[in-house]
Coordinates of C-alpha atoms in Angstrom, one line a residue:
Chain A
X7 CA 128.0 85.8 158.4
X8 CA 128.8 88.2 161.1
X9 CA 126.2 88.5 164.3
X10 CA 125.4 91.6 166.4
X11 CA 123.9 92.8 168.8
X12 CA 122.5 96.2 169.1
X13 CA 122.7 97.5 172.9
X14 CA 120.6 100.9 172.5
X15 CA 117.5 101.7 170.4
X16 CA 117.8 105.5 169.7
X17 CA 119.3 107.7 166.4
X18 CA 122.6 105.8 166.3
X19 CA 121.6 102.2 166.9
X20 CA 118.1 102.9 164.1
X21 CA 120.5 104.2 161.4
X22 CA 123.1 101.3 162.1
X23 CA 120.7 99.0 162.1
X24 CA 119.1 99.7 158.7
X25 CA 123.0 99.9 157.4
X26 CA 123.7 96.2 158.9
X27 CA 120.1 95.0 157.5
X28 CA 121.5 96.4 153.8
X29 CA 124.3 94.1 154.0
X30 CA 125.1 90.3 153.2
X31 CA 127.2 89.9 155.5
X32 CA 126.1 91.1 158.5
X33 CA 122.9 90.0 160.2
X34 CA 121.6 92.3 163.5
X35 CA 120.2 89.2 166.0
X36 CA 118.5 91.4 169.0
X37 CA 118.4 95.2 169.3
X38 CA 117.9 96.3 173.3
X39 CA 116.0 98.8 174.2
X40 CA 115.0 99.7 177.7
X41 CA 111.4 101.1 176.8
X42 CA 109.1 100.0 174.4
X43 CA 110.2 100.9 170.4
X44 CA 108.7 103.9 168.7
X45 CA 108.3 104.4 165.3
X46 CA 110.6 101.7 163.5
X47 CA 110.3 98.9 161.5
X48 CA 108.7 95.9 162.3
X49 CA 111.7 93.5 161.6
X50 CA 113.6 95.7 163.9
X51 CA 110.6 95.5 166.4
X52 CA 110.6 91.6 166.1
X53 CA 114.6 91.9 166.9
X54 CA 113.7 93.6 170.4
X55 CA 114.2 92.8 174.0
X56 CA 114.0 94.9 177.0
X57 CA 116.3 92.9 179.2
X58 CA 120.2 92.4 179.4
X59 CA 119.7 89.0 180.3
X60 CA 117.8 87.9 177.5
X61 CA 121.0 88.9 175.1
X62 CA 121.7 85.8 173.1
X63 CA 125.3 84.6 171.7
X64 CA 126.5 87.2 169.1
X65 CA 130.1 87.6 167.2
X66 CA 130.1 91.9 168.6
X67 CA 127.8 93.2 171.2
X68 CA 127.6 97.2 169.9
X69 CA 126.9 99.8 173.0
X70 CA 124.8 102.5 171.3
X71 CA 123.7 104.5 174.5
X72 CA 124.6 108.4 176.5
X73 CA 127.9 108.3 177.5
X74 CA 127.4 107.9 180.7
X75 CA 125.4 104.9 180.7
X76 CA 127.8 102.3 178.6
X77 CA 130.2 101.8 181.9
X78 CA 126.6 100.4 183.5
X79 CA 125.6 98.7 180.8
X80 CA 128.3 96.6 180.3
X81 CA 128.7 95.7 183.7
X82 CA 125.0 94.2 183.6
X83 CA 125.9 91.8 180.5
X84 CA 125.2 87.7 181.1
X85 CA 128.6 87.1 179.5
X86 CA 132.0 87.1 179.8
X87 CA 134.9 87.1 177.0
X88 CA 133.2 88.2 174.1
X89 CA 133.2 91.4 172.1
X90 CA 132.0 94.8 173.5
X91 CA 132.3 98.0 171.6
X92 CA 131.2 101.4 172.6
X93 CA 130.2 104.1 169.9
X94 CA 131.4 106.8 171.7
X95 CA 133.7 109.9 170.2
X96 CA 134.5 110.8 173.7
X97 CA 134.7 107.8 175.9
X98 CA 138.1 105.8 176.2
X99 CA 137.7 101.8 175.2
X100 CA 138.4 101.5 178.9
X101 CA 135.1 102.2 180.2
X102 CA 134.0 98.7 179.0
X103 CA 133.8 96.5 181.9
X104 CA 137.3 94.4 182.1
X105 CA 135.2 90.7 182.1
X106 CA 134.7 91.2 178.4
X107 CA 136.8 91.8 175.3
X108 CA 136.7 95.8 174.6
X109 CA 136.5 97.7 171.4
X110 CA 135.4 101.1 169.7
X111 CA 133.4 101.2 167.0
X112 CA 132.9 104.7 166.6
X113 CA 131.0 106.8 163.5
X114 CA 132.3 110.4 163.0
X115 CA 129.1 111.8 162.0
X116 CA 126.4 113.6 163.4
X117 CA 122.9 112.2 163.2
X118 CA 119.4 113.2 163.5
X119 CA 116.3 111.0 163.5
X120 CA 114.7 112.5 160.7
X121 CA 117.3 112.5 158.8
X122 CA 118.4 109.4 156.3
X123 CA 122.2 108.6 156.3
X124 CA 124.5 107.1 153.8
X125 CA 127.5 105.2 155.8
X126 CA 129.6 105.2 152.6
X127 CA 130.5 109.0 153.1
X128 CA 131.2 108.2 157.2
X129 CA 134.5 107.5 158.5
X130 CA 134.5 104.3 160.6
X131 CA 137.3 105.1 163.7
X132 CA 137.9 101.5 165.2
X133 CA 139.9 99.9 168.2
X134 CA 140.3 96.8 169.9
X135 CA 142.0 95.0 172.9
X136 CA 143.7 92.7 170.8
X137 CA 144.4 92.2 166.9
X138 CA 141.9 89.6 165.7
X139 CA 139.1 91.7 167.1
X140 CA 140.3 94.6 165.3
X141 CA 140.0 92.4 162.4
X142 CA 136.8 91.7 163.2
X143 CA 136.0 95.3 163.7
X144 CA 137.5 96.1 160.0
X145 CA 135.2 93.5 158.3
X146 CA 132.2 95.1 160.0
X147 CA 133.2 98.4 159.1
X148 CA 133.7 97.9 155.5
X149 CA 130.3 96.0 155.3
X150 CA 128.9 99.4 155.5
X151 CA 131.7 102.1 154.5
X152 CA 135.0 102.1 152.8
X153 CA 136.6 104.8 155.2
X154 CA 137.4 102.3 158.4
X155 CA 140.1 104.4 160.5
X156 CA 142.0 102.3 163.1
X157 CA 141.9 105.7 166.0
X158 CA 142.9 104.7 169.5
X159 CA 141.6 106.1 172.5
X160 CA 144.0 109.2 172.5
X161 CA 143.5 110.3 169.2
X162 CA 139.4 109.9 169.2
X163 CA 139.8 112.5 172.0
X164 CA 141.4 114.9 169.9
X165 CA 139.2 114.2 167.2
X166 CA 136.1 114.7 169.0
X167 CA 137.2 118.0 170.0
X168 CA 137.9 119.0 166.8
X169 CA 134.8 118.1 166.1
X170 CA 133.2 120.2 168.6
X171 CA 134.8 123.3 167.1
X172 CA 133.9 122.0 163.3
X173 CA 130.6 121.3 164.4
X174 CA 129.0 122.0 167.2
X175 CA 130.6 125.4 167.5
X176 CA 130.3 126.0 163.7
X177 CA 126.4 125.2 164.1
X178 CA 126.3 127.8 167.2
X179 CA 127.6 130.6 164.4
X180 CA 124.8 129.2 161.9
X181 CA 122.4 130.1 164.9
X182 CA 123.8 133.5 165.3
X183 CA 123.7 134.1 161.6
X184 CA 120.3 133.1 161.5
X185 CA 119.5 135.4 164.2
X186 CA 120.6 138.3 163.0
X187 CA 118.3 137.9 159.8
X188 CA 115.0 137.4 161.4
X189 CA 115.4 140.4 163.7
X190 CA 115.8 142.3 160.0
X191 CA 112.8 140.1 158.1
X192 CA 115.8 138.7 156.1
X193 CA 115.0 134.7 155.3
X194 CA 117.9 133.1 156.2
X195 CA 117.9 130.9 153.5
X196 CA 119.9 133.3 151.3
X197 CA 122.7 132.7 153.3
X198 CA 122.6 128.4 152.8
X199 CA 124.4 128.6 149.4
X200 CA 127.4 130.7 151.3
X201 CA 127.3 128.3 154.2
X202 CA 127.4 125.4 151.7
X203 CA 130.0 127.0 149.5
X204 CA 132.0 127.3 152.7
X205 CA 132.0 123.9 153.9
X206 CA 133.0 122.2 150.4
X207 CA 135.6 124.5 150.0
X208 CA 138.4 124.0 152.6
X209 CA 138.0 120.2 150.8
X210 CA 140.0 121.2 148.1
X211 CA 142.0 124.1 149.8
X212 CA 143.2 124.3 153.8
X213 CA 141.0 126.8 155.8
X214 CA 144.0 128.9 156.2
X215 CA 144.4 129.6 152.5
X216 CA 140.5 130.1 152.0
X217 CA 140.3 132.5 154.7
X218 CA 138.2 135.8 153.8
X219 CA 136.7 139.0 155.3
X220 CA 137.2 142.1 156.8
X221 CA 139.1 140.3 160.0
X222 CA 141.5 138.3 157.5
X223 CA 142.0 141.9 155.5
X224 CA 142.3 144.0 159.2
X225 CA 139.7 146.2 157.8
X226 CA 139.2 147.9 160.9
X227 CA 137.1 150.1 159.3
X228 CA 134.0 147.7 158.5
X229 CA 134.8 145.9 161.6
X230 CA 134.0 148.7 163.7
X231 CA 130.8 149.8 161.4
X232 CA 129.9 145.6 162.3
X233 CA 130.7 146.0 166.3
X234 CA 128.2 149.0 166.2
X235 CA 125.4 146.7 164.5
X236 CA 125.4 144.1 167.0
X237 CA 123.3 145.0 170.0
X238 CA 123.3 141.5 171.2
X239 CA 126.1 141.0 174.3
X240 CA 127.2 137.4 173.6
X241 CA 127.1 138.0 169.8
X242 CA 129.2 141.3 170.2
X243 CA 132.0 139.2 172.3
X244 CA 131.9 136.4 170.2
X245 CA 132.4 138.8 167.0
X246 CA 135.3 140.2 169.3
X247 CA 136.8 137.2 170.2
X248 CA 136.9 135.6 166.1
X249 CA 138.0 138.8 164.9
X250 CA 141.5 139.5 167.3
X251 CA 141.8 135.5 166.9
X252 CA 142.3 135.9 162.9
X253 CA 144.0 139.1 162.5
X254 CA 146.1 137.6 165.3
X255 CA 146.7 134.3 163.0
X256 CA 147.5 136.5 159.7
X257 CA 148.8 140.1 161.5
X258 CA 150.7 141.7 158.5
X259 CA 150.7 139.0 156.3
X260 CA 150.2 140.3 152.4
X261 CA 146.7 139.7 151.0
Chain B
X20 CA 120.7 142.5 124.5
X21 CA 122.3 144.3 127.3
X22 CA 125.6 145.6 126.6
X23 CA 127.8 145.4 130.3
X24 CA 131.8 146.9 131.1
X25 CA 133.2 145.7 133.8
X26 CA 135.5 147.5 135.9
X27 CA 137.7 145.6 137.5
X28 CA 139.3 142.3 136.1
X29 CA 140.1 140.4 139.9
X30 CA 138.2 136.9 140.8
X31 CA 134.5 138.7 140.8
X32 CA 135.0 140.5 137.7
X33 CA 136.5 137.2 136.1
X34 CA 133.3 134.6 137.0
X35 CA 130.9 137.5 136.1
X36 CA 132.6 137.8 132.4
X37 CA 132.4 134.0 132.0
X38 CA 128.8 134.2 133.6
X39 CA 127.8 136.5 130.9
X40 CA 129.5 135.1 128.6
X41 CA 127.3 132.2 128.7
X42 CA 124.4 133.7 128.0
X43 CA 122.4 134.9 125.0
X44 CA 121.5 138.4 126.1
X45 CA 124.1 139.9 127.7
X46 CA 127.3 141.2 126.1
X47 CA 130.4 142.6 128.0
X48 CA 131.7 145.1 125.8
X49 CA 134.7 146.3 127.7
X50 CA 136.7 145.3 130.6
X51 CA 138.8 148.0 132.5
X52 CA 141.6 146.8 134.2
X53 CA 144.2 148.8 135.8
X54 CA 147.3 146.3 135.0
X55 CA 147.6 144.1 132.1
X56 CA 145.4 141.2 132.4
X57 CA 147.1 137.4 133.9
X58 CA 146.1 134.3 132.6
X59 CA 142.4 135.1 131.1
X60 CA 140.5 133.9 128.1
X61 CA 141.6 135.8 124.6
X62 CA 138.4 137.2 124.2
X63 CA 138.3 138.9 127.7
X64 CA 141.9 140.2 127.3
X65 CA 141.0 141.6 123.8
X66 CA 137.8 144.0 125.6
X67 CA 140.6 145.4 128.0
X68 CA 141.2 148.8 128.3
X69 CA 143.4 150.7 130.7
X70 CA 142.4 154.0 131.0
X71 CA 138.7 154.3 132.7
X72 CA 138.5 158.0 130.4
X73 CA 138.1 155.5 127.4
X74 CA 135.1 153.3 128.8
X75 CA 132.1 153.3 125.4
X76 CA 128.7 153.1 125.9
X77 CA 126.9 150.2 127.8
X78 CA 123.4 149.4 129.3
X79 CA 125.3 149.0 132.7
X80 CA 128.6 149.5 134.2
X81 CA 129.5 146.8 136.9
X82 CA 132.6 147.8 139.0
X83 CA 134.1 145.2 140.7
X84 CA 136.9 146.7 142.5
X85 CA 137.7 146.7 146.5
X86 CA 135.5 148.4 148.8
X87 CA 137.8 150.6 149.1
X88 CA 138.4 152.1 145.0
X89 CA 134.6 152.1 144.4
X90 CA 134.0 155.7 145.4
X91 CA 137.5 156.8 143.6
X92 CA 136.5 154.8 140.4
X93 CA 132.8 156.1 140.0
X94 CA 134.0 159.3 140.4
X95 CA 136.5 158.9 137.3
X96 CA 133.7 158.0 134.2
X97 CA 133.7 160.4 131.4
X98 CA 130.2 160.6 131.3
X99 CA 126.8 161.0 133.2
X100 CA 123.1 159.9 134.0
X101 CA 123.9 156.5 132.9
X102 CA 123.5 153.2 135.2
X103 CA 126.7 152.5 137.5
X104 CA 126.3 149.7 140.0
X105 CA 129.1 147.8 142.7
X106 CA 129.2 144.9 143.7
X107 CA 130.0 144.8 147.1
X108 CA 128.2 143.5 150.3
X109 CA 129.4 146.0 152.6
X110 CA 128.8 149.3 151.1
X111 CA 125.9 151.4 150.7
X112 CA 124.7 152.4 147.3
X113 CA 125.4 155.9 148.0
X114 CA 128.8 155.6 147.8
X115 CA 128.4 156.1 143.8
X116 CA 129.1 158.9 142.5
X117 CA 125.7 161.1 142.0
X118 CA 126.5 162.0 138.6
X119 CA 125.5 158.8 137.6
X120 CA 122.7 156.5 138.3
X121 CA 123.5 154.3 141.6
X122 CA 122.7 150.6 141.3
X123 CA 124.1 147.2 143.3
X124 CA 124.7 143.8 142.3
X125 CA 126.0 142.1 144.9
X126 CA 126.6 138.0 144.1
X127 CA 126.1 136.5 147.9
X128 CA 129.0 134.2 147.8
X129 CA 133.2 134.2 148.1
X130 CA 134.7 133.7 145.2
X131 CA 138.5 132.5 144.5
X132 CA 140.2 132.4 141.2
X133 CA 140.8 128.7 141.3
X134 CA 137.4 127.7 141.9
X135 CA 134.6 127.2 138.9
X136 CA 131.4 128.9 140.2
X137 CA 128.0 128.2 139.4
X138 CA 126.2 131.2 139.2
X139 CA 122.6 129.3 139.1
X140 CA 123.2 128.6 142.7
X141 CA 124.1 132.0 144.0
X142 CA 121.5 134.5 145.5
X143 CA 121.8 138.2 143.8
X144 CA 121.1 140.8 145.8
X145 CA 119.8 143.9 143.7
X146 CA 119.4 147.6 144.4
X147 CA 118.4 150.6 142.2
X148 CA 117.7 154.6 142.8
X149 CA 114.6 154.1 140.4
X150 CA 112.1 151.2 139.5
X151 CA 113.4 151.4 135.8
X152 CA 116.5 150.4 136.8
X153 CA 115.9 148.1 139.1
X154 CA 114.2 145.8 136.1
X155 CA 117.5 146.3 134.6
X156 CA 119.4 144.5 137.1
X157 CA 116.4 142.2 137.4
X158 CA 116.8 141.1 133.8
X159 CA 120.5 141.1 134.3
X160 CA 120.5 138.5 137.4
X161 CA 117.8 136.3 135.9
X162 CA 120.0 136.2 132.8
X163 CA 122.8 134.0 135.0
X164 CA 120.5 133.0 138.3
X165 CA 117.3 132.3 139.1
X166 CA 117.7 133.7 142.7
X167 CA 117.7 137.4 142.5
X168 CA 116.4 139.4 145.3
X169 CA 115.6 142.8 146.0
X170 CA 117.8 143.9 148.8
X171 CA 118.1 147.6 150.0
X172 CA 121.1 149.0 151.4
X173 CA 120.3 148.2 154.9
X174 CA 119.6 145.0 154.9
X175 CA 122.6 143.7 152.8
X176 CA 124.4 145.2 155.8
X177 CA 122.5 142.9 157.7
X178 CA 123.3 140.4 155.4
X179 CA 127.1 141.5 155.2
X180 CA 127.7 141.1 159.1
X181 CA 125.7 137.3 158.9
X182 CA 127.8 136.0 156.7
X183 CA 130.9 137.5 158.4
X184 CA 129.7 135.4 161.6
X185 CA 128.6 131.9 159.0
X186 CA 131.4 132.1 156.4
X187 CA 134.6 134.2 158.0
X188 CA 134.4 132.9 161.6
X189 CA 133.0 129.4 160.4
X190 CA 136.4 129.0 158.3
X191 CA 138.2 129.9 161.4
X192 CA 136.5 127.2 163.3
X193 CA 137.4 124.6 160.2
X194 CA 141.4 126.2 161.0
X195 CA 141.6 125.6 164.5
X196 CA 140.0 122.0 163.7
X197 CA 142.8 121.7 161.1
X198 CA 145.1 122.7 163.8
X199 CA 144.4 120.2 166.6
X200 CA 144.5 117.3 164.3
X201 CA 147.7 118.2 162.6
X202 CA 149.4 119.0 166.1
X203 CA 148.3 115.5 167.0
X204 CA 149.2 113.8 163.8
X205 CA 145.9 112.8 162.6
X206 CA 144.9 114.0 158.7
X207 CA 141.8 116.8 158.9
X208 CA 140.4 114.9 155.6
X209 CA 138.7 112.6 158.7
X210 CA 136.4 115.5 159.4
X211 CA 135.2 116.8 155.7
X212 CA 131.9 114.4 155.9
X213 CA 131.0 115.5 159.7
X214 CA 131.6 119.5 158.0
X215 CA 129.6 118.9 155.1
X216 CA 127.2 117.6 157.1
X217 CA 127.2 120.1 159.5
X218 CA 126.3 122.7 156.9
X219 CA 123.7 120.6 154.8
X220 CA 121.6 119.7 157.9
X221 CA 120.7 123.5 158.3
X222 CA 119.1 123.5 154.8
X223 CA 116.1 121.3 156.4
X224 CA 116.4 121.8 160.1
X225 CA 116.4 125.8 161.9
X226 CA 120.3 125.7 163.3
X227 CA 119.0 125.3 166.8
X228 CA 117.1 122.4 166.5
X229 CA 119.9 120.7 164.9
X230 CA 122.8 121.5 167.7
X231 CA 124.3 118.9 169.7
X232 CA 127.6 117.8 171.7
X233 CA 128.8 118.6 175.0
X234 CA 127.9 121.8 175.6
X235 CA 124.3 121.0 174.4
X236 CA 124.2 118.4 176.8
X237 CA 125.6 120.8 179.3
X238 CA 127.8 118.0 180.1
X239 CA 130.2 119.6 182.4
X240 CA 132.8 116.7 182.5
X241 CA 133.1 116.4 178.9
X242 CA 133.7 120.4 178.8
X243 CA 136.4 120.4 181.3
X244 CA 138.2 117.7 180.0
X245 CA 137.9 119.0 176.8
X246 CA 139.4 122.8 178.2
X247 CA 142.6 120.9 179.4
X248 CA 143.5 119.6 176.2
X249 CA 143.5 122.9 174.7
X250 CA 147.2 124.4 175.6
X251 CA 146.5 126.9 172.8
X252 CA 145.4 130.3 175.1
X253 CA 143.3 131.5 172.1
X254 CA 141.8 128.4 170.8
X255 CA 141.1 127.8 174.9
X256 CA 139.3 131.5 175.0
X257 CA 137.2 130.3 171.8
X258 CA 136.1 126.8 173.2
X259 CA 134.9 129.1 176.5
X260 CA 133.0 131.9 175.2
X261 CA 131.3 129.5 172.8
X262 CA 130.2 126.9 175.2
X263 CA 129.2 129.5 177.2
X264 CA 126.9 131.0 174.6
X265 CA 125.2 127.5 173.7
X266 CA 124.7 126.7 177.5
X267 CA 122.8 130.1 177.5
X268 CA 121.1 129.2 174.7
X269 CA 119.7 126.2 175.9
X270 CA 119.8 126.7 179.4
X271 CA 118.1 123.9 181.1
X272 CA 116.0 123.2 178.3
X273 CA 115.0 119.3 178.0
X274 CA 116.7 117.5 175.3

């Protein structure tokens, strides 16, 4: 049996949690939280403490807070040598404070409160300090997910801001599309089987190759006609911006 | 039954025949094609004609030819007063010639030839000069979806330029994520769940609700460290104008 401790009460720690609590292997001792527990379940409620130096003896201590607070955090722990991972796309393994044994345990997914999650379909990037905690760091993994990813710090930077293009930016042009059909009393559901089609198709092909569009045919003609409808500044830049970008990636290339 | 010909025998015109096909009260009775047909069933290739002059008579002609032909084509038919309608997203309904009745049938999703399409799940946008054939077309989409819409001629332009922004610019994003992993050696496959996700989230939560990351955040570290990891000038102008967007968005909103 593995024990952990859960350092952080919010979307990521809940939804970790209930994927621990599923397992045989793996048995969640103490959750921290610095405020009192909304809305969760009591076992997880019965779990809680509100301070650091209450945290008992634990095989992996698991840093599910902002960014900007795990450096803090784990300076504060009652405990030295032991395992401390972060859960952080963004952070290098370094922030951990030196007295303990760093690692990354970090889940390339986004997540929302409401929203239930199956850790089978979520890659698992993992790094440690030293071998047998990465071993360690495996065995937790695949408790919950077959796709455990060893990802140093370097390349979960470059994966995060992929990400940020793939997702966050990608979301932004769901907004804008979204936009557009309410100031035209057009539900904007009409567009989620597009928008779904999209997604689940550059699995089978590269993005390249699925390309579509006036831009991708430099159909300057319907471009122009589509500059004309946007009123909106930002909109009208961004439209710019994408377009020159992919007749810039595809120029003369034969459709 | 409603007899159909087709005009056109490219990816649209290929999932529409099978569409039909599957159904009890439709019957394609001629495909026009201006080449000899590739690799399609024997029964399509043995309704293929090559010369538009020797189209027979239908319920409904669908021409599924580029943008581009649609005009050139309608004005071709040896005959008149009978219901002609394209399929395109971008072009009015007008652009039929008047000799015939003017119609659309516009399927709301991208199609490529290697891809099996389920028609069930895709939203058909119809238009018609008069009521009596609009209920045409109605009977038509329900006959291979249960999403059919009445959309006029401005608003699938609406539609049209959202789905530029949704699908077109969205697979660009899904490139230049593509690109940054490959550059850096990591496989892109590590990012399908976090897409798919990305695009399914939207079907429960309005796109704004569900954004996060840096520039969310407004984390202004994050950004800048992210900007000079980009070497790439255009993928650099992308990350810029889109943060920049979201930050106005959001402003200094609470999360």
């Amino acid at each position: 049996m593995t024990t952990v401790a859960l350092i952080g009460a919010g979307n990521l720690a809940t939804h970790l949690y209930k994927a621990f609590r599923n397992t045989e292997d793996i048995e969640v001792v103490q959750v921290y939280s610095r405020s009192e527990l909304g809305s969760v379940s009591d076992d997880m409620n019965n779990r809680c403490i509100h301070d650091l130096q209450r945290l008992t003896t634990a095989d992996i201590y698991i840093i599910a807070v902002s960014d900007d607070a795990i450096a803090e955090v784990s300076k504060q722990f009652p405990f030295t040598d032991r395992l401390v991972v972060h859960t952080s796309g963004s952070m290098p393994m370094e922030v951990i404070e030196r007295t303990n044994k760093a690692g990354v345990f970090y889940p390339l997914q986004s997540f929302s409160k409401e929203k239930e999650v199956d850790f089978q379909q979520i890659p698992l990037c993992i790094e440690a300090e030293n071998e047998g905690d990465l071993k360690v760091l495996e065995k937790l993994g695949r408790a919950i997910s077959p796709k455990v990813f060893h990802i140093n710090s370097a390349q979960r930077k470059v994966i995060h801001l992929s990400a940020v293009f793939v997702n966050n930016f990608t979301n932004h042009l769901y907004h804008i599309g979204s936009e557009i059909c309410k100031e035209n009393n057009i539900p904007f559901e009409i567009l989620h089987p597009l928008i779904e089609e999209t997604a689940k198709k550059i699995q089978t092909m590269n993005p390249k190759e699925a390309q579509t569009g006036p831009a991708r045919r430099s159909d300057q003609k319907t471009i122009n006609s589509q500059l004309q409808q946007l009123s909106n500044k930002s909109q009208k830049e961004i439209y710019e911006l994408m377009t020159r970008s992919i007749i810039a990636l595809y120029g003369r290339e034969k459709l």
